[in-house]
mmCIF file of C-alpha atoms in Angstrom:
data_model
loop_
_atom_site.group_PDB
_atom_site.id
_atom_site.type_symbol
_atom_site.label_atom_id
_atom_site.label_comp_id
_atom_site.label_asym_id
_atom_site.label_seq_id
_atom_site.Cartn_x
_atom_site.Cartn_y
_atom_site.Cartn_z
ATOM 1 C CA UNK A 1448 130.035 12.541 -19.033
ATOM 2 C CA UNK A 1449 131.675 9.010 -20.793
ATOM 3 C CA UNK A 1450 129.088 6.465 -20.229
ATOM 4 C CA UNK A 1451 130.892 3.965 -17.020
ATOM 5 C CA UNK A 1452 133.526 1.403 -18.415
ATOM 6 C CA UNK A 1453 131.556 -1.623 -18.568
ATOM 7 C CA UNK A 1454 132.705 -5.660 -18.313
ATOM 8 C CA UNK A 1455 135.021 -6.975 -20.415
ATOM 9 C CA UNK A 1456 133.901 -10.022 -21.701
ATOM 10 C CA UNK A 1457 131.523 -9.426 -24.102
ATOM 11 C CA UNK A 1458 134.727 -6.486 -25.688
ATOM 12 C CA UNK A 1459 136.589 -9.252 -28.230
ATOM 13 C CA UNK A 1460 133.411 -11.329 -29.748
ATOM 14 C CA UNK A 1461 133.473 -13.133 -33.094
ATOM 15 C CA UNK A 1462 130.854 -13.682 -35.370
ATOM 16 C CA UNK A 1463 132.189 -16.333 -36.343
ATOM 17 C CA UNK A 1464 132.960 -18.213 -33.649
ATOM 18 C CA UNK A 1465 131.449 -19.932 -29.959
ATOM 19 C CA UNK A 1466 131.568 -16.560 -28.411
ATOM 20 C CA UNK A 1467 128.757 -15.425 -31.110
ATOM 21 C CA UNK A 1468 126.471 -17.208 -29.422
ATOM 22 C CA UNK A 1469 127.333 -16.756 -25.737
ATOM 23 C CA UNK A 1470 126.783 -13.345 -25.944
ATOM 24 C CA UNK A 1471 123.350 -13.798 -27.525
ATOM 25 C CA UNK A 1472 122.490 -16.548 -24.618
ATOM 26 C CA UNK A 1473 123.653 -13.151 -22.724
ATOM 27 C CA UNK A 1474 121.319 -10.950 -23.432
ATOM 28 C CA UNK A 1475 118.720 -12.976 -23.624
ATOM 29 C CA UNK A 1476 119.403 -13.022 -19.969
ATOM 30 C CA UNK A 1477 120.223 -9.990 -19.366
ATOM 31 C CA UNK A 1478 117.024 -7.701 -21.525
ATOM 32 C CA UNK A 1479 115.037 -8.128 -18.906
ATOM 33 C CA UNK A 1480 116.852 -6.681 -16.344
ATOM 34 C CA UNK A 1481 115.249 -3.253 -17.432
ATOM 35 C CA UNK A 1482 118.982 -1.410 -18.351
ATOM 36 C CA UNK A 1483 120.473 -0.145 -21.109
ATOM 37 C CA UNK A 1484 123.376 -2.321 -23.484
ATOM 38 C CA UNK A 1485 125.301 -0.735 -26.330
ATOM 39 C CA UNK A 1486 126.273 -3.240 -28.652
ATOM 40 C CA UNK A 1487 128.870 -2.238 -31.976
ATOM 41 C CA UNK A 1488 129.116 -3.959 -34.476
ATOM 42 C CA UNK A 1489 132.756 -3.291 -36.294
ATOM 43 C CA UNK A 1490 133.461 -4.048 -39.652
ATOM 44 C CA UNK A 1491 132.185 -4.650 -43.530
ATOM 45 C CA UNK A 1492 130.357 -7.998 -43.862
ATOM 46 C CA UNK A 1493 127.416 -7.585 -44.114
ATOM 47 C CA UNK A 1494 125.712 -11.486 -45.010
ATOM 48 C CA UNK A 1495 126.645 -12.350 -41.255
ATOM 49 C CA UNK A 1496 125.406 -8.854 -40.162
ATOM 50 C CA UNK A 1497 122.284 -9.382 -41.214
ATOM 51 C CA UNK A 1498 121.888 -13.137 -39.615
ATOM 52 C CA UNK A 1499 123.977 -11.647 -36.070
ATOM 53 C CA UNK A 1500 120.494 -9.235 -36.543
ATOM 54 C CA UNK A 1501 117.702 -12.263 -37.388
ATOM 55 C CA UNK A 1502 119.809 -14.664 -34.632
ATOM 56 C CA UNK A 1503 119.412 -12.044 -31.987
ATOM 57 C CA UNK A 1504 115.768 -10.967 -33.204
ATOM 58 C CA UNK A 1505 114.590 -14.908 -32.499
ATOM 59 C CA UNK A 1506 116.113 -14.957 -29.296
ATOM 60 C CA UNK A 1507 114.668 -11.909 -27.927
ATOM 61 C CA UNK A 1508 111.315 -12.396 -29.910
ATOM 62 C CA UNK A 1509 112.042 -8.278 -30.572
ATOM 63 C CA UNK A 1510 111.879 -6.675 -33.496
ATOM 64 C CA UNK A 1511 114.856 -3.968 -35.270
ATOM 65 C CA UNK A 1512 114.809 -1.137 -35.666
ATOM 66 C CA UNK A 1513 117.594 0.390 -37.686
ATOM 67 C CA UNK A 1514 117.897 4.038 -37.732
ATOM 68 C CA UNK A 1515 120.273 5.952 -40.758
ATOM 69 C CA UNK A 1516 121.745 8.169 -39.171
ATOM 70 C CA UNK A 1517 122.799 9.870 -41.922
ATOM 71 C CA UNK A 1518 119.330 11.395 -40.499
ATOM 72 C CA UNK A 1519 120.530 11.896 -37.564
ATOM 73 C CA UNK A 1520 124.481 13.521 -37.621
ATOM 74 C CA UNK A 1521 124.709 17.485 -38.777
ATOM 75 C CA UNK A 1522 127.049 19.501 -38.167
ATOM 76 C CA UNK A 1523 125.549 21.699 -36.666
ATOM 77 C CA UNK A 1524 125.526 20.428 -32.204
ATOM 78 C CA UNK A 1525 121.603 22.169 -31.499
ATOM 79 C CA UNK A 1526 120.553 20.029 -34.264
ATOM 80 C CA UNK A 1527 122.164 17.062 -33.943
ATOM 81 C CA UNK A 1528 120.770 17.204 -30.010
ATOM 82 C CA UNK A 1529 117.438 17.713 -31.652
ATOM 83 C CA UNK A 1530 116.489 15.334 -33.997
ATOM 84 C CA UNK A 1531 118.639 12.306 -31.265
ATOM 85 C CA UNK A 1532 115.487 13.150 -28.046
ATOM 86 C CA UNK A 1533 113.451 12.949 -31.398
ATOM 87 C CA UNK A 1534 114.407 9.467 -31.538
ATOM 88 C CA UNK A 1535 114.614 7.796 -28.548
ATOM 89 C CA UNK A 1536 112.037 10.498 -27.395
ATOM 90 C CA UNK A 1537 110.209 8.334 -30.213
ATOM 91 C CA UNK A 1538 111.293 4.916 -29.319
ATOM 92 C CA UNK A 1539 109.279 2.289 -26.604
ATOM 93 C CA UNK A 1540 111.842 1.845 -23.464
ATOM 94 C CA UNK A 1541 113.294 -1.801 -24.137
ATOM 95 C CA UNK A 1542 110.747 -2.862 -27.085
ATOM 96 C CA UNK A 1543 112.976 -2.632 -29.734
ATOM 97 C CA UNK A 1544 116.283 -2.523 -30.895
ATOM 98 C CA UNK A 1545 117.322 -0.401 -32.409
ATOM 99 C CA UNK A 1546 119.681 -0.545 -34.917
ATOM 100 C CA UNK A 1547 121.881 2.295 -35.680
ATOM 101 C CA UNK A 1548 122.784 1.870 -39.823
ATOM 102 C CA UNK A 1549 126.089 4.674 -40.871
ATOM 103 C CA UNK A 1550 126.920 4.040 -37.667
ATOM 104 C CA UNK A 1551 131.258 5.845 -38.392
ATOM 105 C CA UNK A 1552 128.892 9.071 -38.332
ATOM 106 C CA UNK A 1553 128.652 9.408 -34.588
ATOM 107 C CA UNK A 1554 132.498 8.704 -33.581
ATOM 108 C CA UNK A 1555 135.385 11.585 -32.545
ATOM 109 C CA UNK A 1556 137.181 12.869 -34.867
ATOM 110 C CA UNK A 1557 140.923 13.499 -35.598
ATOM 111 C CA UNK A 1558 142.015 17.355 -34.521
ATOM 112 C CA UNK A 1559 145.491 19.090 -35.179
ATOM 113 C CA UNK A 1560 147.375 18.577 -38.345
ATOM 114 C CA UNK A 1561 149.540 15.447 -36.143
ATOM 115 C CA UNK A 1562 149.862 11.774 -37.422
ATOM 116 C CA UNK A 1563 148.435 10.055 -34.347
ATOM 117 C CA UNK A 1564 144.929 7.688 -34.952
ATOM 118 C CA UNK A 1565 143.286 8.805 -31.797
ATOM 119 C CA UNK A 1566 140.234 10.427 -31.838
ATOM 120 C CA UNK A 1567 138.223 12.503 -29.882
ATOM 121 C CA UNK A 1568 134.854 12.019 -29.198
ATOM 122 C CA UNK A 1569 132.506 14.657 -30.258
ATOM 123 C CA UNK A 1570 130.242 16.625 -28.276
ATOM 124 C CA UNK A 1571 127.224 14.691 -30.811
ATOM 125 C CA UNK A 1572 129.049 11.365 -29.983
ATOM 126 C CA UNK A 1573 128.705 12.379 -26.129
ATOM 127 C CA UNK A 1574 125.061 13.285 -25.934
ATOM 128 C CA UNK A 1575 124.309 10.532 -27.901
ATOM 129 C CA UNK A 1576 125.670 8.060 -25.504
ATOM 130 C CA UNK A 1577 123.899 9.588 -23.083
ATOM 131 C CA UNK A 1578 120.739 8.902 -24.872
ATOM 132 C CA UNK A 1579 121.917 5.946 -24.852
ATOM 133 C CA UNK A 1580 122.964 5.452 -20.522
ATOM 134 C CA UNK A 1581 118.787 6.789 -20.070
ATOM 135 C CA UNK A 1582 117.522 3.744 -22.934
ATOM 136 C CA UNK A 1583 116.463 1.109 -21.205
ATOM 137 C CA UNK A 1584 116.856 -1.684 -24.430
ATOM 138 C CA UNK A 1585 119.523 -2.959 -27.280
ATOM 139 C CA UNK A 1586 121.112 -0.004 -28.885
ATOM 140 C CA UNK A 1587 123.795 -1.682 -31.972
ATOM 141 C CA UNK A 1588 126.112 1.307 -33.803
ATOM 142 C CA UNK A 1589 126.846 -0.144 -37.375
ATOM 143 C CA UNK A 1590 131.134 0.885 -38.322
ATOM 144 C CA UNK A 1591 131.984 -0.634 -41.967
ATOM 145 C CA UNK A 1592 135.825 0.062 -40.252
ATOM 146 C CA UNK A 1593 137.590 -1.110 -37.310
ATOM 147 C CA UNK A 1594 139.332 2.187 -36.888
ATOM 148 C CA UNK A 1595 136.628 4.475 -37.435
ATOM 149 C CA UNK A 1596 135.056 2.501 -33.775
ATOM 150 C CA UNK A 1597 136.815 5.688 -31.264
ATOM 151 C CA UNK A 1598 137.934 5.347 -28.208
ATOM 152 C CA UNK A 1599 135.166 7.058 -26.029
ATOM 153 C CA UNK A 1600 132.662 4.630 -27.811
ATOM 154 C CA UNK A 1601 134.833 2.062 -27.503
ATOM 155 C CA UNK A 1602 135.048 2.211 -23.660
ATOM 156 C CA UNK A 1603 131.340 3.386 -23.619
ATOM 157 C CA UNK A 1604 129.441 0.067 -24.758
ATOM 158 C CA UNK A 1605 128.825 -3.064 -23.594
ATOM 159 C CA UNK A 1606 129.385 -5.741 -26.635
ATOM 160 C CA UNK A 1607 132.049 -5.924 -30.032
ATOM 161 C CA UNK A 1608 131.363 -8.001 -32.673
ATOM 162 C CA UNK A 1609 133.857 -8.218 -35.355
ATOM 163 C CA UNK A 1610 131.853 -9.693 -38.591
ATOM 164 C CA UNK A 1611 135.725 -10.609 -40.464
ATOM 165 C CA UNK A 1612 135.602 -10.465 -44.338
ATOM 166 C CA UNK A 1613 135.684 -14.626 -44.380
ATOM 167 C CA UNK A 1614 138.066 -17.172 -45.566
ATOM 168 C CA UNK A 1615 137.045 -19.034 -48.514
ATOM 169 C CA UNK A 1616 138.037 -17.223 -51.734
ATOM 170 C CA UNK A 1617 135.381 -16.946 -53.746
ATOM 171 C CA UNK A 1618 133.427 -15.766 -51.528
ATOM 172 C CA UNK A 1619 135.250 -13.107 -50.871
ATOM 173 C CA UNK A 1620 135.723 -12.414 -54.865
ATOM 174 C CA UNK A 1621 131.720 -12.238 -55.156
ATOM 175 C CA UNK A 1622 131.509 -10.091 -52.598
ATOM 176 C CA UNK A 1623 134.368 -7.407 -53.001
ATOM 177 C CA UNK A 1624 132.258 -7.499 -57.159
ATOM 178 C CA UNK A 1625 129.010 -6.893 -55.924
ATOM 179 C CA UNK A 1626 130.603 -3.712 -54.399
ATOM 180 C CA UNK A 1627 132.640 -2.656 -57.149
ATOM 181 C CA UNK A 1628 131.151 0.591 -59.413
ATOM 182 C CA UNK A 1629 132.095 1.485 -62.945
ATOM 183 C CA UNK A 1630 133.590 4.103 -60.413
ATOM 184 C CA UNK A 1631 135.662 1.833 -58.450
ATOM 185 C CA UNK A 1632 135.989 0.791 -55.095
ATOM 186 C CA UNK A 1633 137.947 1.354 -52.238
ATOM 187 C CA UNK A 1634 138.119 -1.608 -50.110
ATOM 188 C CA UNK A 1635 139.123 -0.257 -47.033
ATOM 189 C CA UNK A 1636 142.223 0.153 -45.059
ATOM 190 C CA UNK A 1637 143.731 -3.060 -42.902
ATOM 191 C CA UNK A 1638 142.502 -3.192 -39.068
ATOM 192 C CA UNK A 1639 144.738 -1.697 -37.094
ATOM 193 C CA UNK A 1640 146.842 -3.116 -35.206
ATOM 194 C CA UNK A 1641 146.166 -1.825 -32.192
ATOM 195 C CA UNK A 1642 142.609 -3.290 -31.933
ATOM 196 C CA UNK A 1643 144.078 -6.420 -33.957
ATOM 197 C CA UNK A 1644 144.516 -9.003 -36.251
ATOM 198 C CA UNK A 1645 143.867 -7.123 -39.736
ATOM 199 C CA UNK A 1646 140.146 -9.055 -41.447
ATOM 200 C CA UNK A 1647 141.034 -7.651 -44.452
#
C-alpha cells in the first residue's frame, strides 16, 4: 500500500530558483510536527546537491546521515526487508536527516518486453515507503536520472527538488571532465518529456 499522495505544492522545486528557499523554510516549520517527509533529489549535478544539504542542515540544525542504498537493496526480498528494518530501527526519530545515496536502487522496474516508460514498484520499494511513513523525520532519496524515479516514488514524495546542470558552458565542461574516465562515460539520457524540460 502506497503512502497517501501529499500536497503538490513542493513537487516541482528547482535548486536554481526561489522555490528552493521557500521549500527549506517550509521544512523548518514542518520538522517539529512529528511527521514524515520524503523528498527526492533528482539530477546529476552533485556540487549543488552538496550545497543544498548544507543549507538544510543549517536551517534544521540537524546532521545528515548518508546511507548507501547499494548496501541495503539486494535481489532477495527478505534480505532487503531485513536491511531496511535494521536501518530504521537504528535511527533516532527526527534527530537526523536521512540521505539515501544511489536511490535509484529503490526504484521500480520495467516489466515485459514493451517500450513503455512506465515503471512498476518493486516489493522492496513498497516496503521502504512503509518504513518512511512510520519515521518521524526527513528522508531524502537521491536519484541521478529523472526517468529513474518511478510514479510510485514520485507520488509518495512530499517534495521533489531538481538539480539541473549549470547554464555556464565552462562549468558544464568542467563537470563533464571530472566525470570522464579512460573507459568512457555515459552522459545519461535526456529528461523524458513527461517530466518537463531536458536538464542535459
